[in-house]
Short mmCIF file of C-alpha atoms in Angstrom, two decimals:
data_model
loop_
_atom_site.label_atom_id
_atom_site.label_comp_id
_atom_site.label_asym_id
_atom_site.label_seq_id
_atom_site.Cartn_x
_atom_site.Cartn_y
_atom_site.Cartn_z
CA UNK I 1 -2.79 78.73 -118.66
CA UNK I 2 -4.15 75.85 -121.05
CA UNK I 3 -2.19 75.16 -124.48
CA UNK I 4 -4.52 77.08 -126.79
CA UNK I 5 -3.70 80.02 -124.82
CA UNK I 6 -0.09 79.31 -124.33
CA UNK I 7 -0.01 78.58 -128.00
CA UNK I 8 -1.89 82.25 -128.65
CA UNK I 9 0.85 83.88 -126.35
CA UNK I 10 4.05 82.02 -128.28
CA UNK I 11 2.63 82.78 -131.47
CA UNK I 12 2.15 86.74 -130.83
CA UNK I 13 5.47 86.93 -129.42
CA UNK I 14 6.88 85.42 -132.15
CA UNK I 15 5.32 87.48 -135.17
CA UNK I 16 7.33 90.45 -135.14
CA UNK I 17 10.52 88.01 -134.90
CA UNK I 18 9.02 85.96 -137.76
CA UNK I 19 8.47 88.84 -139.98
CA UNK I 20 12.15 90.06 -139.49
CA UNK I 21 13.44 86.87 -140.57
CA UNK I 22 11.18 86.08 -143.08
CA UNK I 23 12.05 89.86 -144.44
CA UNK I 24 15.34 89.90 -144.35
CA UNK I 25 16.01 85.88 -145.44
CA UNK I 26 13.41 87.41 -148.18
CA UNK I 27 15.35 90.22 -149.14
CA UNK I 28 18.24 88.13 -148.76
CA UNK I 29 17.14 85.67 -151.37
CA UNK I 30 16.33 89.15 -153.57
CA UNK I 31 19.69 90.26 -153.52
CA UNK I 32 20.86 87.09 -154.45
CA UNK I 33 18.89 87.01 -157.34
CA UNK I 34 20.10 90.55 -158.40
CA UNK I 35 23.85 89.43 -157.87
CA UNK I 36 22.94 85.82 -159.58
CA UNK I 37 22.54 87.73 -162.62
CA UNK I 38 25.80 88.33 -162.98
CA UNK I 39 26.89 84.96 -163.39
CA UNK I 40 28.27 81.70 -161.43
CA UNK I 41 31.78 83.53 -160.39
CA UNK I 42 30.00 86.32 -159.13
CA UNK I 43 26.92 84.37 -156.80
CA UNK I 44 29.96 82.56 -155.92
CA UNK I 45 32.15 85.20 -154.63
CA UNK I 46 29.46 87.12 -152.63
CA UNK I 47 28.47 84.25 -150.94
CA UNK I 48 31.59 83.45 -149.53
CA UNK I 49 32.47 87.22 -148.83
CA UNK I 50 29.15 87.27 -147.07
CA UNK I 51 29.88 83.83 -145.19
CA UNK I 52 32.78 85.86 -143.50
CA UNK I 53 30.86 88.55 -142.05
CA UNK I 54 28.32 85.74 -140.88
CA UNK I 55 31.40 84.49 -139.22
CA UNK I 56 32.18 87.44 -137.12
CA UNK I 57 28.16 87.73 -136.12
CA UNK I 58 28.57 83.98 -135.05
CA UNK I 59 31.31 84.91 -132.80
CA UNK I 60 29.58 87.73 -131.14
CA UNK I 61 26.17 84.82 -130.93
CA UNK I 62 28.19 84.68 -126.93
CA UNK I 63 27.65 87.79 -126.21
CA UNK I 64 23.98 87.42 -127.60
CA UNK I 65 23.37 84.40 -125.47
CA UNK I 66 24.54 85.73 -122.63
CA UNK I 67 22.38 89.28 -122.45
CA UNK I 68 19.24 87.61 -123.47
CA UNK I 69 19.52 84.61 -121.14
CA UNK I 70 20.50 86.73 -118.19
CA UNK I 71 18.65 89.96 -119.09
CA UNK I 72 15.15 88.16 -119.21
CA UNK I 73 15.85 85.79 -115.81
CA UNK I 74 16.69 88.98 -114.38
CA UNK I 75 13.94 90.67 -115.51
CA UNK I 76 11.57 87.72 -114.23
CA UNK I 77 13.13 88.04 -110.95
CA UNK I 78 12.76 91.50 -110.84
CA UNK I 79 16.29 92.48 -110.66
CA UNK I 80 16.36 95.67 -112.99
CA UNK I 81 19.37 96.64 -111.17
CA UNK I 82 21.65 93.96 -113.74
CA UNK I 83 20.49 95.32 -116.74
CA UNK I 84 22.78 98.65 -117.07
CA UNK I 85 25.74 96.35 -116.35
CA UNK I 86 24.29 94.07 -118.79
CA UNK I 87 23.69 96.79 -121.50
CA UNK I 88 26.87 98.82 -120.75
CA UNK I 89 29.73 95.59 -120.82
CA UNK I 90 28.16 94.09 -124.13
CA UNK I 91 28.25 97.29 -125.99
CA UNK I 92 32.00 97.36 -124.63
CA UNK I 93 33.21 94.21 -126.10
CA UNK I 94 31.06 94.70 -129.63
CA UNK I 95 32.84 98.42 -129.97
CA UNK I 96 36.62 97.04 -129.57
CA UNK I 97 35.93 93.74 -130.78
CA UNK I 98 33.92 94.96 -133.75
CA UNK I 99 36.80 97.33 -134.78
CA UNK I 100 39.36 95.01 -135.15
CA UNK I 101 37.59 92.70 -137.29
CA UNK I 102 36.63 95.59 -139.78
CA UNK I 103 40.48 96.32 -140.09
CA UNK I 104 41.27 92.34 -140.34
CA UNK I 105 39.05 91.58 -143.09
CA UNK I 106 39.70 94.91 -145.05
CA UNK I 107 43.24 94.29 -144.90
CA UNK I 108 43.31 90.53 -145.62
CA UNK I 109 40.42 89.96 -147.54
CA UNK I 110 42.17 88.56 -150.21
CA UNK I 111 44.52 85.93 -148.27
CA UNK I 112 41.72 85.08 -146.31
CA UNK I 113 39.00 84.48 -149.27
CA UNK I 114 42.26 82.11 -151.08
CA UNK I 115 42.74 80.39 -147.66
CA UNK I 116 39.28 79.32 -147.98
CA UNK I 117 40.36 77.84 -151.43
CA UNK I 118 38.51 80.56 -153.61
CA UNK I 119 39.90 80.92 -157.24
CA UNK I 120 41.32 83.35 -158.47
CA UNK I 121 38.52 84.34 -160.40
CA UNK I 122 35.91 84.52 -157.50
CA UNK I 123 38.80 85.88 -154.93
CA UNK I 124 39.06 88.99 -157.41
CA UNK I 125 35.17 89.43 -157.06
CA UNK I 126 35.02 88.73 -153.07
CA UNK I 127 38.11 91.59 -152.48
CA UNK I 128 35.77 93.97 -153.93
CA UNK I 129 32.80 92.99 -151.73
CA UNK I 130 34.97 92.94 -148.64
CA UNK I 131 36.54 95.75 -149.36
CA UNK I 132 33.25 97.78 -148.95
CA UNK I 133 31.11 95.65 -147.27
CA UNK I 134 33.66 94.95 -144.18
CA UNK I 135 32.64 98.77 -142.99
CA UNK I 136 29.33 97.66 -142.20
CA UNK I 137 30.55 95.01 -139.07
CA UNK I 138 30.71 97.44 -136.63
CA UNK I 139 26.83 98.05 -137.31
CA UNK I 140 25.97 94.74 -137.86
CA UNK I 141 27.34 93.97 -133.94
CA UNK I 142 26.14 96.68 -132.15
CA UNK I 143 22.34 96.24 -134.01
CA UNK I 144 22.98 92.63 -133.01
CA UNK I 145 24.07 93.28 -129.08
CA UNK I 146 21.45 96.02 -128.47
CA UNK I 147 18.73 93.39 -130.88
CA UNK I 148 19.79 90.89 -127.93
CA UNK I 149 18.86 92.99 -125.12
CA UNK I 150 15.79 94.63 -126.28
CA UNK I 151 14.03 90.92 -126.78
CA UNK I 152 14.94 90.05 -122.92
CA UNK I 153 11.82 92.28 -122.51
CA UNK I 154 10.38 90.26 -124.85
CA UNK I 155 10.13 93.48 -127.17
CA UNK I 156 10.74 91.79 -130.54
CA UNK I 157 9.10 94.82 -132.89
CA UNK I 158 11.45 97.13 -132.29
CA UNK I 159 14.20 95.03 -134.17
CA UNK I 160 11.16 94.76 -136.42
CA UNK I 161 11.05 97.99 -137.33
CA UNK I 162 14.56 98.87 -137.41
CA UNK I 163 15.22 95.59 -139.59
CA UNK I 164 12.40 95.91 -141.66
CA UNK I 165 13.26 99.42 -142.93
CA UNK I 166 17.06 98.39 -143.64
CA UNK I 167 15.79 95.56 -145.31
CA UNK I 168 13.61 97.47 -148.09
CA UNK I 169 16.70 99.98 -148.58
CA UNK I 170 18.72 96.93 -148.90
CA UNK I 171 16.59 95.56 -151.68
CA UNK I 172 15.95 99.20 -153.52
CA UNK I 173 19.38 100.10 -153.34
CA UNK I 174 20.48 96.97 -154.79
CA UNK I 175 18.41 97.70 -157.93
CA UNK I 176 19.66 100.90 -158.75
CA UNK I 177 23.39 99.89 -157.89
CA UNK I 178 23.44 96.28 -159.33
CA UNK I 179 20.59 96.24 -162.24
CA UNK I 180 20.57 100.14 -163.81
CA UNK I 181 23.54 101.28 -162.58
CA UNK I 182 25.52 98.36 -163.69
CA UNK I 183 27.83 98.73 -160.56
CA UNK I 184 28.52 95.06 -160.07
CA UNK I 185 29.25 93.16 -157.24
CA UNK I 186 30.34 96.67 -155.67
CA UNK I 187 26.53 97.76 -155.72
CA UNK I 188 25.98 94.61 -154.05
CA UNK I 189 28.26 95.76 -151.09
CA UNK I 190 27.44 99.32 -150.88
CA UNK I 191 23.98 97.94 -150.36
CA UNK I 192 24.30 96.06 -147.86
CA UNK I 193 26.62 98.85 -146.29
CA UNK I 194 24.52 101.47 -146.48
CA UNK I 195 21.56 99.51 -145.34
CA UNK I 196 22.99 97.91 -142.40
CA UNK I 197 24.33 101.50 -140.91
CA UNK I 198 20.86 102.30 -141.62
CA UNK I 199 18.91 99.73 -139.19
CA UNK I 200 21.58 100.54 -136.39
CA UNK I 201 20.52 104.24 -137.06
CA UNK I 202 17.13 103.23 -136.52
CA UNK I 203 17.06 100.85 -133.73
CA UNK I 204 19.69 103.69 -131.31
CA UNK I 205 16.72 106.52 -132.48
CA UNK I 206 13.96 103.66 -131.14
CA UNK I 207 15.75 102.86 -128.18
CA UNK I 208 16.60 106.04 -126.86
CA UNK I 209 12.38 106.90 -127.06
CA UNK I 210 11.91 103.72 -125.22
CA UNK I 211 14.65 103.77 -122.53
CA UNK I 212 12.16 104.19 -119.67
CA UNK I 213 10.93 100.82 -121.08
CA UNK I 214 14.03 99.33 -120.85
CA UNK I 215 15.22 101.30 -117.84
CA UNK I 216 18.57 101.76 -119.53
CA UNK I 217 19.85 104.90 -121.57
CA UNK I 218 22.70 104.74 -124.31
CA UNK I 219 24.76 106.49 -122.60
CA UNK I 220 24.97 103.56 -120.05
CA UNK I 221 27.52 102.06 -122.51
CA UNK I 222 30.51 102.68 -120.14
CA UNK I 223 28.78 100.78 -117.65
CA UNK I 224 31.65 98.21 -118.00
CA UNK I 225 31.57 95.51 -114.90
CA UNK I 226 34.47 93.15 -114.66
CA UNK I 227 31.44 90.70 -112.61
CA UNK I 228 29.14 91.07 -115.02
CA UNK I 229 31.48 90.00 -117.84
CA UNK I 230 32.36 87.16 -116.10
CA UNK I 231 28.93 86.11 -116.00
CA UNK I 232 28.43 87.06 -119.29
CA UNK I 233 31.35 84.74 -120.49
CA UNK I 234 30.27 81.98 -118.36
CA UNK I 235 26.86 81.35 -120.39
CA UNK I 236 28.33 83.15 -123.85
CA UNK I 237 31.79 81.00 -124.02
CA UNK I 238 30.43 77.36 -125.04
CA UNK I 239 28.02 79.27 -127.38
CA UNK I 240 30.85 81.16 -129.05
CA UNK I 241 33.01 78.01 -129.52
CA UNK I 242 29.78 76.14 -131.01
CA UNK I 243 29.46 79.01 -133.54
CA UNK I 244 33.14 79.07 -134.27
CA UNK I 245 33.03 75.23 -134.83
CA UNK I 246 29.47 75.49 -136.67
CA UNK I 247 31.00 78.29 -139.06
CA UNK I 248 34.34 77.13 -139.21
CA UNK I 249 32.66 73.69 -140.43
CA UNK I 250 30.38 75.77 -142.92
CA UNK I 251 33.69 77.48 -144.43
CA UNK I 252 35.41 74.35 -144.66
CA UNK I 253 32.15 72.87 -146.48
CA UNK I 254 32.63 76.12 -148.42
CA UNK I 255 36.18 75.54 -149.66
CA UNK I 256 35.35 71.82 -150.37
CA UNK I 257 32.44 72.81 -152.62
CA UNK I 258 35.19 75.53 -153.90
CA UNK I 259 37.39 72.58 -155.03
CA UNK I 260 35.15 71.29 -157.25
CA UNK I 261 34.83 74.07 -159.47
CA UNK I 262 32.84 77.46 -160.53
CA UNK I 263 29.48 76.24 -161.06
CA UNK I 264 29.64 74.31 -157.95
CA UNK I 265 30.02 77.29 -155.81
CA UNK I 266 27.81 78.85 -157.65
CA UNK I 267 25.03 76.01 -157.41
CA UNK I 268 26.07 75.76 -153.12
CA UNK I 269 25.04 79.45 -153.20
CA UNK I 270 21.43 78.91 -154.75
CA UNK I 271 21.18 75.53 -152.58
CA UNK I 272 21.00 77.86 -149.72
CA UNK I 273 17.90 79.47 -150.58
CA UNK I 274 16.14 76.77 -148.75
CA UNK I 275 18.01 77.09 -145.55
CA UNK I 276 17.08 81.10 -145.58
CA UNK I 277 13.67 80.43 -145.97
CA UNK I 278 13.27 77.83 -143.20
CA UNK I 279 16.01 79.52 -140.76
CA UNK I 280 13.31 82.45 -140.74
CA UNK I 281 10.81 79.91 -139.43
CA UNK I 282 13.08 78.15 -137.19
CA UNK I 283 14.44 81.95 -135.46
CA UNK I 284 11.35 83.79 -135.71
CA UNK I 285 8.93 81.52 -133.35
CA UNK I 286 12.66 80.57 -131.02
CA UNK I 287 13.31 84.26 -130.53
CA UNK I 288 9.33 84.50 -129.96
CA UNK I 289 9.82 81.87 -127.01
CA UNK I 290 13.06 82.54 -125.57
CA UNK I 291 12.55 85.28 -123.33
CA UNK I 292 9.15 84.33 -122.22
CA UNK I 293 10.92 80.84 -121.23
CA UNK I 294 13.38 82.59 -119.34
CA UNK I 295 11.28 84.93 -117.57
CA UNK I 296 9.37 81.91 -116.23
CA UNK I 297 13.13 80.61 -115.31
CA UNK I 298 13.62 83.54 -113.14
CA UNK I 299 10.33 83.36 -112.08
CA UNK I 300 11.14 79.51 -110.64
CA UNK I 301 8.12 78.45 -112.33
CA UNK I 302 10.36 75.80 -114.22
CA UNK I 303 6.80 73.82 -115.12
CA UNK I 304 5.84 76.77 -117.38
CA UNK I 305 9.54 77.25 -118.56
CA UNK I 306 8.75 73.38 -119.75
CA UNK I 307 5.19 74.06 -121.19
CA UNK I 308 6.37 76.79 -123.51
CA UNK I 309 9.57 75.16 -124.78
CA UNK I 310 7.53 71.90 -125.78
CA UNK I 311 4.31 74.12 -127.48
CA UNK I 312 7.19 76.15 -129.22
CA UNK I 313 8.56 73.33 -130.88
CA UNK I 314 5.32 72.09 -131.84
CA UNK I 315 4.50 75.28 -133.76
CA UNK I 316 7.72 75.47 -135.21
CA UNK I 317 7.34 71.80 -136.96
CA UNK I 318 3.73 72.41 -138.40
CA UNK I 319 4.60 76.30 -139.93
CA UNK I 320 7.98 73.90 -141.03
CA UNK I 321 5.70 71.58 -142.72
CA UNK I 322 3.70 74.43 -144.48
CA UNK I 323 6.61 75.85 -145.74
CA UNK I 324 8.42 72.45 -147.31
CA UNK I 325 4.88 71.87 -149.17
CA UNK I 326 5.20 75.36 -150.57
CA UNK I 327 8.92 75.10 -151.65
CA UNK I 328 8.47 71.71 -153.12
CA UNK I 329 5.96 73.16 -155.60
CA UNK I 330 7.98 76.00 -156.27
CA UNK I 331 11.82 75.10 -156.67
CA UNK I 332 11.50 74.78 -160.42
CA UNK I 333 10.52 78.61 -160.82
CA UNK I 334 13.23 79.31 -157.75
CA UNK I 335 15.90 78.00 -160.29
CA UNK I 336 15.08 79.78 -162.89
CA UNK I 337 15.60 83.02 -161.32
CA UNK I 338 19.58 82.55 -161.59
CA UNK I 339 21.42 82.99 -164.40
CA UNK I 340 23.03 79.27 -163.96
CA UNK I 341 24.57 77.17 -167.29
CA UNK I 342 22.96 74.15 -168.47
CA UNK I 343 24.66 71.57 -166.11
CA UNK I 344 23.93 73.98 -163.26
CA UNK I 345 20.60 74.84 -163.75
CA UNK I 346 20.11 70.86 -163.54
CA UNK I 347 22.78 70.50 -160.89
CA UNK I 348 20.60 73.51 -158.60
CA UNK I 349 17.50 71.85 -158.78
CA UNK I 350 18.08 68.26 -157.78
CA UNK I 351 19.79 69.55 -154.79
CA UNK I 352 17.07 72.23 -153.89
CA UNK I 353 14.90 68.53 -153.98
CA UNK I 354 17.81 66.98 -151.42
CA UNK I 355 18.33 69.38 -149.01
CA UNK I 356 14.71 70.19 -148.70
CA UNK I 357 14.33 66.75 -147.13
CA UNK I 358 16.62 67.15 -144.21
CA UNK I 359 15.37 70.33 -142.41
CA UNK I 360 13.04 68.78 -139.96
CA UNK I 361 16.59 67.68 -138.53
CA UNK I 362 17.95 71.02 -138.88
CA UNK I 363 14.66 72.57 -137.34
CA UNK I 364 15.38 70.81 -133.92
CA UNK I 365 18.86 71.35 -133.79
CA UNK I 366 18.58 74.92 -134.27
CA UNK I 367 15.60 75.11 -131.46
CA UNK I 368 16.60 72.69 -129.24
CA UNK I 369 19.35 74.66 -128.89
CA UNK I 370 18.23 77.97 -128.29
CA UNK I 371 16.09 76.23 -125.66
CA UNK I 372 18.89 75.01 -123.29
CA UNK I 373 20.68 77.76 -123.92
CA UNK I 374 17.93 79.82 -121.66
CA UNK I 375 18.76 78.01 -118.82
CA UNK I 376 22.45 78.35 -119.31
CA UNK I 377 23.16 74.18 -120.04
CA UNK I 378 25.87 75.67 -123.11
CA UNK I 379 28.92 73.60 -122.46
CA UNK I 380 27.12 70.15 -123.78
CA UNK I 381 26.62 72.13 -127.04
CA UNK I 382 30.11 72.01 -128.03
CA UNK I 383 30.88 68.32 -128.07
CA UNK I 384 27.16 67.84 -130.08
CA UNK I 385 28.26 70.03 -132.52
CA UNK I 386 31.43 68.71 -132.97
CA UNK I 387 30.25 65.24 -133.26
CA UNK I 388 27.31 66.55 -135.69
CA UNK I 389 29.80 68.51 -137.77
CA UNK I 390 33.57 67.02 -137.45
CA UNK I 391 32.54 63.88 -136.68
CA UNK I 392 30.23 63.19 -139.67
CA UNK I 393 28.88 66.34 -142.22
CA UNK I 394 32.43 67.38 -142.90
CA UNK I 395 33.90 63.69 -143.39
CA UNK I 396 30.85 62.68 -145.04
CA UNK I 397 30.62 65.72 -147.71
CA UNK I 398 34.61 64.91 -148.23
CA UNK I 399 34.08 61.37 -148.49
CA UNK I 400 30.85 61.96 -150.85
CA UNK I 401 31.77 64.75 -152.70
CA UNK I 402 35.63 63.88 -153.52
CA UNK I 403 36.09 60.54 -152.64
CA UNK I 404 33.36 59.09 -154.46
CA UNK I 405 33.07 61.98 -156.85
CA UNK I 406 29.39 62.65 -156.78
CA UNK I 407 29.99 66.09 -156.33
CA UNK I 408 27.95 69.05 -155.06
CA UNK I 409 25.07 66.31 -154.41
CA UNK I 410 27.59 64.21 -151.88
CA UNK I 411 28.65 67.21 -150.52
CA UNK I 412 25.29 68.79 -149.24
CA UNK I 413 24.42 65.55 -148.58
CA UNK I 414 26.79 64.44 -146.50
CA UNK I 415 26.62 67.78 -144.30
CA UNK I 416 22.94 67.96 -144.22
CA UNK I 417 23.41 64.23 -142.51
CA UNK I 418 25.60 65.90 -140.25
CA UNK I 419 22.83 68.47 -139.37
CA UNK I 420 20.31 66.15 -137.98
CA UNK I 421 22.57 64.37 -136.38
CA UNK I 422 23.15 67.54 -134.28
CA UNK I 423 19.32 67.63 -133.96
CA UNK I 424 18.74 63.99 -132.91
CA UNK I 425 21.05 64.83 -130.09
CA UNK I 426 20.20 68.37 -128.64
CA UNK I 427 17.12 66.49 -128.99
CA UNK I 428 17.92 64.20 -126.02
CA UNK I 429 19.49 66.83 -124.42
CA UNK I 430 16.44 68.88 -124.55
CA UNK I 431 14.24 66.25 -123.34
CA UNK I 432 16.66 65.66 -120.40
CA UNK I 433 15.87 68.77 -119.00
CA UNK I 434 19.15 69.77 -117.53
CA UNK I 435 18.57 73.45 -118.63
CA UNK I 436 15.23 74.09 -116.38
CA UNK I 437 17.22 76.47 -113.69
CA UNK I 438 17.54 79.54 -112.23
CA UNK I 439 20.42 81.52 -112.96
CA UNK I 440 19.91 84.88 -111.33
#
């Protein structure tokens, strides 16, 4: 296969995962908008509420790793025999699991959003999200674990669809709740809540008519295997302690931003608009790739594997580049959509400028990533993230934002810094090529 037709192959497996995430990072950005007109306190507080629940789906990012990586070897191998134990012991640990953190958060919402350093003004606001929005984990997980599974097959409309739908619900329901119903940040959660119950609906109704497909049936849940778990674990363990220390490190950004005042937090909230828009970019064409580079891992053809990871990357940087341009032009009018005060307003829009800059570095540490991940080279990930994030963005931000007192402008960008650090080095570790093996 020459590159124009490797290219052709990447690129229409990765535009039903590019349309989810630029949908729902889309829809995302919407609902911000909707809550931003309710003032600093308020973007503030649903951010960080939100940031929790991202959290948990971090956590579960092990369980992820480990069904794609080893459904889609197994399926290049031709070992369809692995993927009810697959299916059944991931939808195991995302029931229990999933469970207790809905009764965590709902319980400690409060201590737990003034841990993070919230004030009392924006902790008031983010118990009310939780409060609601905490039922929606269990759905979030389970759309996430069975997501996970059906792109090992390299299936990536189905999540589409299911996504897709909840998104627009997401987006309607947040009008009539949040703008004519004048519901607050509480239409905000029973948005999202209804809407993410919604796409689980949708992708159990889509799986079900596709099981032959995917040679697995719901009720293969209980298909628990203490083996397969194990394996599971193996690949999914350095990946959940890179999340926890990526998230953990965002949180901690979080509260230091949180020190600093109301319109801060609210300005870190808008800053992330940027980061939405070029995580779709980043996910979509990775998710594209992933599976087809680890069908050609199980296949041994390690060559291919190679091929794809290197034309993905490419792909990624020049839709990247696209994107910036477009942005650039546009973060005035992005501003302006948020009710912000004077000083924010100004505050926003110089950092939109900043951290626009540094996502080429985010771009490869988010792919580069994925891509050894397929191969099952995980354990490395932890000590680059913990250099990238410990080791410089938080003490930078600190040192920049506090320290120094330059504010919300040291702190993204001393964690920005951070970020392409972390892509600088899965970089190398890419280009190393410890991840091209077999693992089935």
């Amino acid at each position: 296969m020459d590159k124009w037709e490797l290219r052709k192959l990447i690129i229409a497996a990765s535009i039903p995962s590019l349309m989810q995430m630029v949908m729902k990072n889309g829809i995302g950005i919407a609902s911000k908008v909707m809550t931003g007109q309710m003032g600093e306190a308020v973007i503030a507080a649903a951010g960080v509420a939100e940031q929790l629940i991202f959290f948990i789906l971090m956590l579960f990012s092990a369980v992820g790793a480990g069904i794609t990586t080893l459904a889609s070897q197994s399926i290049g191998a031709g070992k369809h025999e692995n993927m009810k134990k697959i299916f059944g012991t991931s939808m195991s640990i995302g029931i229990g699991a999933s469970l207790f953190f809905t009764v965590l958060f709902f319980i400690f919402s409060r201590a737990i959003l003034k841990l993070m350093g919230a004030s009392d003004e924006v902790a008031v606001e983010g118990v009310k999200y939780i409060s609601i929005a905490s039922f929606s984990i269990p759905a979030i997980v389970m759309s996430f674990i069975m997501g996970a599974f059906i792109r090992a097959y390299a299936d990536n409309k189905t999540p589409l669809y299911a996504a897709g739908t909840a998104m627009i619900i997401d987006v309607i329901l947040g009008y009539l709740f949040i703008i004519v119903n004048k519901m607050g940040i509480e239409g905000a959660a029973f948005a999202a809540l209804i809407s993410r119950n919604i796409e689980f609906l949708i992708i159990l109704i889509l799986f079900k008519l596709n099981k032959k497909t995917y040679q697995v049936s719901i009720r293969n849940w209980k298909s628990f295997s203490k083996n397969m778990l194990k394996r599971i674990s193996e690949i999914g363990w350095p990946v959940s302690i890179d999340m926890f220390i990526w998230q953990f490190g965002a949180m901690v950004s979080s509260f230091i931003v949180l020190s600093m005042g109301t319109i801060s937090s609210g300005v870190n909230e808008v800053v992330r608009v940027v980061p939405m828009l070029t995580a779709g970019i980043i996910l979509g064409v990775s998710m594209g790739a992933v599976p087809l580079i680890g069908q050609n891992l199980g296949k041994d053809k390690f060559r291919e594997a190679e091929n794809t990871a290197a034309e993905s990357i490419k792909i990624g940087i020049f839709m990247m580049t696209v994107l910036i341009l477009i942005v650039l032009f546009f973060i005035p009018a992005i501003v302006n959509f948020f009710n912000l005060s004077y000083e924010g307003r100004a505050a926003a829009k110089n950092c939109l400028y900043l951290i626009t800059v540094f996502q080429y570095g985010v771009l490869l540490n988010m792919f580069c990533a994925n891509i050894i991940r397929t191969g099952g080279d995980t354990k490395v990930i932890i000590a680059i993230s913990a250099i990238g994030i410990w080791g410089v963005g938080i003490p930078l931000a600190y040192f920049l934002g506090i320290v120094l007192k330059m504010g919300i402008y040291g702190a993204v960008i001393g964690t920005n810094i951070g970020e392409c650090i972390k892509g600088y080095l899965f970089y190398r570790r890419y280009k190393a090529g410890k991840w091209k093996k077999r693992l089935i």
